[in-house]
Structure formats: C-alpha cells, structure tokens
XYZ file of C-alpha atoms in Angstrom:
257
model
C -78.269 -63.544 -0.468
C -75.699 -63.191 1.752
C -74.487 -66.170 2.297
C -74.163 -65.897 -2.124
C -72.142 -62.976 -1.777
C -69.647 -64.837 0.724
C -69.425 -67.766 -1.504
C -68.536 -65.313 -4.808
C -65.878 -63.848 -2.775
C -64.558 -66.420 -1.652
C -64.581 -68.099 -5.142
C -62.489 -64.648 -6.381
C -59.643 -64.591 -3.853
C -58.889 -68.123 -4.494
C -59.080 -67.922 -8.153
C -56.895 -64.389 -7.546
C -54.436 -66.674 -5.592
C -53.969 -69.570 -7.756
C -53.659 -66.622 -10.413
C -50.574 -65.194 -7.816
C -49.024 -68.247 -7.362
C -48.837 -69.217 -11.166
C -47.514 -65.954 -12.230
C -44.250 -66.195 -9.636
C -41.760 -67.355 -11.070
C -39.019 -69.883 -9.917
C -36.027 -68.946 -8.982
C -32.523 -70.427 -9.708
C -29.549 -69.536 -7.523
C -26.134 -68.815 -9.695
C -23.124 -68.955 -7.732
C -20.938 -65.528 -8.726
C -17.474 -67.285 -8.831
C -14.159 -64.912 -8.392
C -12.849 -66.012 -11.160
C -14.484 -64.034 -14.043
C -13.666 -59.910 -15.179
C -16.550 -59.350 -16.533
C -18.811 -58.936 -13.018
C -18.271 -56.536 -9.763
C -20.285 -55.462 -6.726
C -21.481 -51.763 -6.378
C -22.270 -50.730 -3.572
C -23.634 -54.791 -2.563
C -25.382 -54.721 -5.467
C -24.288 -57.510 -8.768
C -23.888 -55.733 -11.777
C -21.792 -56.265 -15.603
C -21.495 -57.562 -18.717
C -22.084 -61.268 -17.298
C -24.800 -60.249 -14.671
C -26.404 -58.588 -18.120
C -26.307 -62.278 -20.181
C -27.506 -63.745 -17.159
C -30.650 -61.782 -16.723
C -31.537 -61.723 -20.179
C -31.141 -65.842 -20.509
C -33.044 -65.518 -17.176
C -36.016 -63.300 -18.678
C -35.715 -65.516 -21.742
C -36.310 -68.916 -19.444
C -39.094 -67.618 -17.590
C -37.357 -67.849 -14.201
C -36.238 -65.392 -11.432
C -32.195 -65.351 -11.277
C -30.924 -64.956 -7.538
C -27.221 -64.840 -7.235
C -24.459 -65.727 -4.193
C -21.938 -63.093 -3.073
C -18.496 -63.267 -4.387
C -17.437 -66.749 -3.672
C -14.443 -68.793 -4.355
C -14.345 -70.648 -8.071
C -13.662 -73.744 -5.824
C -16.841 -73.654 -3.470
C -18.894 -72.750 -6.671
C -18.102 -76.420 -7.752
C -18.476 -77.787 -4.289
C -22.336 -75.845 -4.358
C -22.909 -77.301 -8.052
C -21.985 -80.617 -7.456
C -24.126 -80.607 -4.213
C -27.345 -79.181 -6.111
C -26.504 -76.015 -3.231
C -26.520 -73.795 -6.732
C -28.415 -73.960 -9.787
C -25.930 -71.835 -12.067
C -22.386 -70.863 -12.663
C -21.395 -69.040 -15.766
C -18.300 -69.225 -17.785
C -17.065 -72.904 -17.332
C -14.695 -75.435 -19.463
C -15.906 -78.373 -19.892
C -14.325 -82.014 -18.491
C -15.480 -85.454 -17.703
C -15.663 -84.946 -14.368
C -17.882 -81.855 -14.424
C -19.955 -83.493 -16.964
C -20.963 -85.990 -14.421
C -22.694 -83.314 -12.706
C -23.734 -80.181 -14.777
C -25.468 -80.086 -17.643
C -23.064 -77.720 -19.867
C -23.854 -75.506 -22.816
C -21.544 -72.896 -24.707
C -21.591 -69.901 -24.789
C -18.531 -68.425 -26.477
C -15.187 -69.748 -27.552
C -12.441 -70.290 -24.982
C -9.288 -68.874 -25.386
C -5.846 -69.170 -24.135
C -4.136 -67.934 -20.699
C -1.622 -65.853 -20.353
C 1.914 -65.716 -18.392
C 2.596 -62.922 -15.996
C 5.651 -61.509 -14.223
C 7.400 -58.835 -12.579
C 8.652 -55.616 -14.618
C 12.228 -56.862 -13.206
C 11.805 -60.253 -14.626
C 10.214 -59.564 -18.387
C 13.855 -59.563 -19.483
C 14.179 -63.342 -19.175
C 11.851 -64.743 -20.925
C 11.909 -64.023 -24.456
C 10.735 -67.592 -25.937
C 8.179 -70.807 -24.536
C 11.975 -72.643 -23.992
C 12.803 -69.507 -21.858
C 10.871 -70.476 -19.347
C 12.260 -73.880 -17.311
C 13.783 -74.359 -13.757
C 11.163 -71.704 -12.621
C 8.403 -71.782 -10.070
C 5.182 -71.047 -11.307
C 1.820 -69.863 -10.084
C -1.849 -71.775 -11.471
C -4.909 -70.717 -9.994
C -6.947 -74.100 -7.989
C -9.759 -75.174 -9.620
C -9.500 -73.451 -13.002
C -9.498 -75.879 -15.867
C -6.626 -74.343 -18.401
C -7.531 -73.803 -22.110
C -3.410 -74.237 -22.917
C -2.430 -77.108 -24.330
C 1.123 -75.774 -23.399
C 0.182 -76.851 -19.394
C 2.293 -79.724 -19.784
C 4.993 -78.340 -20.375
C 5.570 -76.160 -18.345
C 4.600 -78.404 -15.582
C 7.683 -80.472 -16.776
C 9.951 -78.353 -16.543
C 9.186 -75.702 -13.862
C 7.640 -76.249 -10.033
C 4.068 -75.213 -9.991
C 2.744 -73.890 -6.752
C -1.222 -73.954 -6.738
C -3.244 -70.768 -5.548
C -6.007 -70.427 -4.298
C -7.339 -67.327 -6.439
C -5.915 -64.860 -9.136
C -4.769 -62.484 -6.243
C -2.969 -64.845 -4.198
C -0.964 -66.043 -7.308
C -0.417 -62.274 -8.227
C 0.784 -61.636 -4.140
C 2.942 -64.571 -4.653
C 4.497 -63.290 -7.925
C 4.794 -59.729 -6.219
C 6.446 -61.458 -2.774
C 8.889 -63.466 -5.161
C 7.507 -66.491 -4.050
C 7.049 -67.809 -7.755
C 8.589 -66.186 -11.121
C 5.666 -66.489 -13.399
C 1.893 -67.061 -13.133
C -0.248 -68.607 -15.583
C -3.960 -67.247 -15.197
C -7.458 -65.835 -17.292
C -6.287 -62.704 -19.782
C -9.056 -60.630 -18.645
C -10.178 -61.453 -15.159
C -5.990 -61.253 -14.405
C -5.463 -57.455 -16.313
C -8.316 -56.870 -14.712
C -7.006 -57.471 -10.617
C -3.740 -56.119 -12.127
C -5.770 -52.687 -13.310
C -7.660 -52.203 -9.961
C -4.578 -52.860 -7.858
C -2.286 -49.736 -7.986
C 0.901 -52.337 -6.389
C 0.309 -55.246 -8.778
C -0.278 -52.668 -11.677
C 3.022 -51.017 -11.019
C 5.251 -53.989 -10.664
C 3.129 -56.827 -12.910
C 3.227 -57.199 -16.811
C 2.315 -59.658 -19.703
C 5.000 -61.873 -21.607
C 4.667 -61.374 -25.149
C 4.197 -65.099 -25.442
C 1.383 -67.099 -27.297
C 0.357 -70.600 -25.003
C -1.074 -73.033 -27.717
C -4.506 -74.519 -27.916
C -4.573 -77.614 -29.607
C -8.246 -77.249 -30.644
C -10.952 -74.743 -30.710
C -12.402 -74.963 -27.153
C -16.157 -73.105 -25.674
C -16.505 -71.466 -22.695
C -19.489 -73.438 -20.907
C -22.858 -72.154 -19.079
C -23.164 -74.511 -16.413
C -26.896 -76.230 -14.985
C -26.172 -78.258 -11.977
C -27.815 -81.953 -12.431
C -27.879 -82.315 -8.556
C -30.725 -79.527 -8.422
C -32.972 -81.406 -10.404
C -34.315 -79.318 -12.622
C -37.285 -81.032 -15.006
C -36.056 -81.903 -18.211
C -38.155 -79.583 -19.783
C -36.916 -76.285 -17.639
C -33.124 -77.337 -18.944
C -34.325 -77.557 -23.000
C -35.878 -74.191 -22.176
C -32.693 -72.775 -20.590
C -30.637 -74.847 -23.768
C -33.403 -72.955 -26.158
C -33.030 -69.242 -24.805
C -29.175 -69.633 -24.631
C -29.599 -70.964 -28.555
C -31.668 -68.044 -29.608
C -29.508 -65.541 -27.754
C -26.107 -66.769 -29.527
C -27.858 -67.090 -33.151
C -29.059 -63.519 -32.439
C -25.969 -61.829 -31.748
C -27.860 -61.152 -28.496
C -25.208 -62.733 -26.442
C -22.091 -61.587 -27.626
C -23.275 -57.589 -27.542
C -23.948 -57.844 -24.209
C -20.756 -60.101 -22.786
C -18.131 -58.383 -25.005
C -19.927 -54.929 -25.979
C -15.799 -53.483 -25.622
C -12.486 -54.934 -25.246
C -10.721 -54.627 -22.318
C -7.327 -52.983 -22.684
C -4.011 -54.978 -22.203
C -1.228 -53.814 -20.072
C-alpha cells in the first residue's frame, strides 16, 4: 500500500512539473536602442509608449519580453545581426538589414528634421540656404529624407555617434546644422535645459520620395521557428487592424519647440 502511495506521488509531481515547464513561457531579449523618444528608465525600471506596444505584442505572442539597458542604436545591430538579441523596435528597412531580420511595420515613417542654434536660425530660410555648411547625422540611423543627398553634396557631414553628441557638437560650434529623428531629438532638446535654451527647428520640410514604414525588427540569427515569427507577424497584424497599436505608441503628440 505504501509502496502505491509513493508511486501516485511520484506520478503527480512529475505530471505537476511537465505542467510547470509547459506553462513558462519563452523569452525574447529586445535590445532598447537610444535612438527612440518614446521609452525612458525610472528609477532602472523600462517604461513608455514603446515598452507598452511591446508588452502587449509580447502578451499577444505568448512569450516573456526581457529587455537590454539603454544601448547604443549601433550595438543593437551588432546584437541583431549576431542572434545576441531577439528584438529591436522602430527600424527602416534596407537590403542589408533584410539579410538578417525578419522586418514587419508598424507605422509609417516620416521625415527628419534640421536643427540649429537660436544664433544661426537667421540663415537658413530655404533647402538652397543650406550649402558650404558642416552638418551633423547620427551613425547608424537609416534617414527617411530623400533630401540626404543633397545635402551631402553640398555641405561636409560629420557622423555622430548618438543624438546628443550631434546636439553637443551643434552647441560647441563644431557643425552648423544637424539632421536627426523629430521626436526622439525635441525630446533630448526638452530634457536638456542647455540644448533647450540655445537649440531650435528650421521651418524646413526634407522630402520623402515615397511613403516609407517604420519596421519591428525579428533577428534571423536567433532562430526563431517559423511558426513563433507568423505568430509574432499575426499579433502585430491584429494589433494594427485594431487600432490597438497606434493608441498605445501615439496616445498624444509630443509638442514642437
């Protein structure tokens, strides 16, 4: 009888650990770029409108969502391309990332925008206003602008490696103009009492040839099954036709300078 007893338990704790083990869910690592406005740290602790979209295409999924501290857009390529990092969020799409993300949009792309000094605004007016100057882009950022061109032609472009050092730049007079995100830019601008005091917009549209998407990005190198990515591609579908995805990135619009 006893020996019965031992066998039944022994039968329920493995069938209660199989049970354990099937109800954990995976989890996917998304690298938290420094690129993007609409994510912060409080207090060590991930939170936004982004970090909000992300946990509700996570819930959707079926799969745990860890996330990296603030780390440079750069490296979050280097970690994608690697398989290092399952996720990155709010991505344009190339050839060359193809090769090693899966990419989905999310929401349409829009333009950048030029930034200078209060002092400066006066001079450019126009696009043709701005030539024989040294500008600021941000590394790794794939521009939107079909207007990248030309202002490369026409102006030396000094390559930064994030938002703030272009924005120190401008602020040292290293470089006249920067061309950067709208909202992740007014938003270092906004926080930064020096760059908020001395930094403005130009009143000038860049162009955008067609209608680009901003991009969620799966990296290929993780190997994910097939099936996890359609489910990922499905929840990220049924978010968007829902409305579910644009109330919670854009639920109000930042403010301009």
């Amino acid at each position: 009888m006893f020996r019965l007893q031992s066998y039944v338990m022994l039968i329920t704790l493995i069938l209660f650990s199989v049970k354990g083990v099937a109800s954990q869910k995976e989890s996917l690592l998304w690298c938290v770029d420094d690129i993007p406005v609409r994510h912060y740290y409080n207090e060590g602790k991930l939170k936004g409108t982004t970090v909000d979209f992300m946990q509700a295409l996570a819930e959707k999924s079926g799969f745990a969502l860890r996330y990296t501290q603030n780390t440079p857009f750069s490296r979050c390529l280097m970690q994608m391309q690697a398989g290092e990092a399952d996720l990155m969020m709010a991505l344009n799409k190339n050839d060359e990332r193809s090769q090693y993300m899966h990419l989905f949009p999310v929401y349409k792309a829009r333009s950048e925008t030029l930034f200078t000094t209060t002092e400066g605004k006066q001079a450019f007016s126009q696009l043709g206003d701005i030539r024989d100057n040294t500008l600021a882009t941000i590394s790794g950022y794939l521009y939107n602008t079909s207007d990248l061109s030309l202002l490369q032609n026409h102006n030396q472009i000094i390559s930064a490696y994030s938002v703030e050092g272009a924005l120190a730049m401008l602020i040292r007079g290293k470089v006249d103009l920067v061309v950067a995100p709208h909202f992740s830019t007014l938003a270092r601008i906004q926080s930064n009492p020096h760059f908020k005091n001395n930094i403005v917009t130009l009143p000038i549209t860049l162009g955008q040839k067609t209608t680009r998407y901003v991009h969620l990005g799966i990296s290929k190198q993780a190997k994910l099954p097939a099936e996890q990515v359609d489910t990922i591609r499905q929840a990220l579908q049924t978010l968007k036709e829902s409305g579910e995805a644009e109330r919670l990135l854009f639920p109000a619009v930042v403010k301009s300078l």
